[in-house]
Amino acid sequence: MLQGSTIIAISLAYLGVLFAVAYYGDKRSDHGRSLIANPTIYALSLAVYCTTWTFYGSVGRAASTGIGFLPIYLGPTMIAALWWWVLVKMVRIAKANRITSIADFVASRYGKSQLIGGLVTVIAVIGIVPYISLQLKAVSNSFSILLGYPEIVMPSHAGELPVWRDTSLLIALAMAAFTIVFGTRHLDATERHEGMVAAIAFESIIKLVAFTAVGLWVTFGLFDGFGDIFARAAEQPQLAKLMQVSNTASSYGSWASLTLLSMLSVMFLPRQFQIAVVENVNEDHVRRAIWQFPLYLLLINIFVLPIALGGMLHFSAGGVDADTFVLTLPMSQRQEVLALLVFIGGLSAATGMVIVETIALSTMVCNDLVMPLLLRSRWFRVHQRADMSGLLLTIRRGAILVILLLGYIYFRAAGEAYALVGIGLISFAAVAQFAPVIFGGMYWKGGTRNGALAGLFAGFAVWAYTLLLPSFAKSGWLPVGFLQEGLFGIALLRPTQLFGLTGMDEITHCLFWSLLANTAAYAGVSLSGRPSATETSQATLFVDAMKQGAQGAGSRFWRGSAQVDELLPLIGRFLGPQRAQLAFENYARQRGRSGVADLQADAGTVHYAESLLAGAIGSASARVMVASVVKEEPLGLDEVMNILDEASQVRAYSRQLEQKSRELERATAELRAANERLQELDRLKDDFMSSVTHELRTPLTSIRAFSEILFDNPEMDAEERQNFLSIITRETERLTRLVNQVLDMAKIESGRTEWQTEALDLREVIDSSIASVSQVYREKDVALVSEMPDKVPTLMADRDRLIQVMLNLLSNAVKFVSPGSGRVAVRLTHSDAGLRVDVEDNGPGIRPEDQQVIFEKFRQGGDTMTDKPQGTGLGLPISKQIVEHFGGHLWVESEPGKGAVFSFTLPLQAEAADDAAGAALAA
Amino acid sequence: MNRYSLTGQRLAGIFLLGCVLLNYPILYLFNTRGEVFGIPVLYAFLFGAWLVLVGLMAWMIERRKD
């Protein structure tokens, strides 16, 4: 048995838990360890989209329209994909301009206009207050139904009970108290409420858990799975109908228009804007929410149709409102705990919506309705120095209370009337009117204040005429004739068939006309006028928000003189003196100043002060307040345009500069490399000179020494003289060879060599070379063998030069092998690529570290300090140059102790190939 | 074109895909009697497409971290 007191106790306990979560969230936030710095929490808090209208209402909608409840959730799923561009940009704009509500967003964009802020607020309040009534109604109904447990009695109509016995008044007051405690704890310059967001995320979990629990119980407890429910429903024609969309243009039209409507609402409902934009702590969270939020919507909708069908099968006798199936199904089976869980889930859906919505609305009412009036009042001028921060909080708290009481009054007045039941979509259509001015404002610089006013007003008027007034008429508050005959009896003005447009449901009809009027007025008036200076500068701040260097751009558009001594007290009046002082000190430190006293009241400081104030009282009022203490020289439109041009020129210049500096860097790097190369060459030349002189001095020294001995000892015996003379001759020959080689090298390197290119047979070249060195080999008793194919293609090359290469390789080889056992083999092979010659010896081999060195000038393998030099050190470099001149390659492969193989390749040149072909033809 | 704006473009593609998939005339094709595993065709299609869209979005968003 569920007692009223039990239900109330449990509800209060739940609110206590909520309170604890929020309190904990605020505490964590105060300590800088934010609880909500988590993308999943952000996505969950966005699920404030799902109110009792989802929790109880979806089932009701599904019971009458079948899957017609789905577009409300499919639209948000689709638009979420665009949040990557749109919502991220909104968040960035809001952060840069300290925007605290959707009214502020629109007002700020259109030249910080108080009029626009006020109009948006009025539309939002009129559109949303009935929606709040709906939440109160749902909680109050579910409470009274639960009170009847185990009987299922539909609640008596609201308004039949005296006010003092009406639980919904208590509920409204309790929610107001809760909202006041969390929404207006203090005035925040950014209007963020971390504790509240944590509580909302928690509520989103509760309502999902509760709804899923009922869904599972109905599907698998009451029935035998999805298949069972659908199969049983299919047997009943009026239920089977619900599983399809009726195949008419009108039903597909409503499907599409509901999708569009929900796309716009999920972005522009004040509570969604509050959570998605104002309460956002990190724009990266938006990106994760892009898929997590739609996933939540998917999960909470899975069981809607099964519960609706299950309810209709179960209560086939009727008498039970489909809107209550979620609650009454468990009650009918005496599932006390489940029923209580459902009640708590519904409570969480209602409180979540009411808290966020009233906070958002109260901010708007305070900043965009009350403040502008207050700032003009005589009272305000009299109390010019008073601290206003307390007053601001009082206004917000009052606004919260008034909004909730308005909601309650509307609920009492409307009761079961159509004006309340259909309010979900009517509210959606109201906030959809913000879409043109917001999207236009974010992506089109041409939108003006007058255009926005005209668009909003036209859209709102058409909405009221085609949707709100007809709902009043259907509720019996207006004569029905107004619906059927049109205003003043003019048939063309029939509200739901405006200008004779039929074949649409009323939401589609309203959406079409209102958005058409809205967009046309917005664009038309914008285009027919000229934006003022402030509008142009604000348009730039909004449209270019994602561009680089957009941060801090706001101060560009201000010129004038101000005193910090005047700004600081002004901010202090609204934020409280300590908070203002703290904020200014932080700002001074950011700018690298020692303290507030050191701060100059330049454009940056004034902009900072204004944005601080904007966080507290809205951008339009902040502008008025700041203007009252500074001497601003208003910028003309031309000047703003000049600043913008300059800014874009500066951007262009900086891009050019960047490019130039990159080019410069590249050129510097090239220059540095060239310089290094030159220095290297210079060093090589020096090395070369010193090596050449060194090499020349060695034979010269010995020639001179022996000549002096011969000169000094004329009596020397003939044999010894002969010996000395032969040394002199040999050294002279070496000298000659060295000089020749140096000249050769110099010629080749400078490209002045004359090459005698002719067709030649490499076998013949090798044979001649072997013949030339055979005497040396015989003297040293070294075996020299050659392996050559019978026929090789002819080659275009310089015969003498190739013989020089061969002689060099062969004489090198014989130098290093040991007499007697030495063996040198010459191999000639040919492939498609060309000819290859290997000269292999079985000498000591070449150390790996020397294998590159030996091809450098005057460098020899082995340790030059201990080993006796065996050559000039120019032979291999020259050979390499020669081979490379003919397009070939010279290298060595060797392992110490296992001999060495010097190889070179020579490509078969085109001419040689042609000659071979010619020869073949001739043959 | 950096990877960042590429993800944005892919998401815009998913948006368009959703608009086409979940509206007339594609919807009309599935608006028939009959069942898939005991679940009405249209209902199964809507939730299936919905799941695919969410899955695609999750894939696009989460894989950019690697």
Short mmCIF file of C-alpha atoms in Angstrom, two decimals, chain A residues 469-488 495:
data_model
loop_
_atom_site.label_atom_id
_atom_site.label_comp_id
_atom_site.label_asym_id
_atom_site.label_seq_id
_atom_site.Cartn_x
_atom_site.Cartn_y
_atom_site.Cartn_z
CA LEU A 469 -4.73 31.52 -30.93
CA PRO A 470 -6.24 28.41 -32.55
CA SER A 471 -5.16 26.41 -29.50
CA PHE A 472 -6.99 28.96 -27.34
CA ALA A 473 -10.02 28.70 -29.59
CA LYS A 474 -10.01 24.92 -29.34
CA SER A 475 -9.84 25.27 -25.59
CA GLY A 476 -12.96 27.38 -25.71
CA TRP A 477 -11.25 30.61 -24.67
CA LEU A 478 -11.89 32.26 -27.99
CA PRO A 479 -14.95 31.95 -30.20
CA VAL A 480 -14.63 28.95 -32.47
CA GLY A 481 -16.02 31.00 -35.33
CA PHE A 482 -12.65 32.70 -35.46
CA LEU A 483 -11.19 29.37 -36.52
CA GLN A 484 -13.84 28.47 -39.03
CA GLU A 485 -14.57 31.82 -40.60
CA GLY A 486 -11.30 33.63 -40.13
CA LEU A 487 -10.54 37.00 -38.64
CA PHE A 488 -13.39 39.48 -39.29
CA PRO A 495 -5.73 30.79 -38.89
#
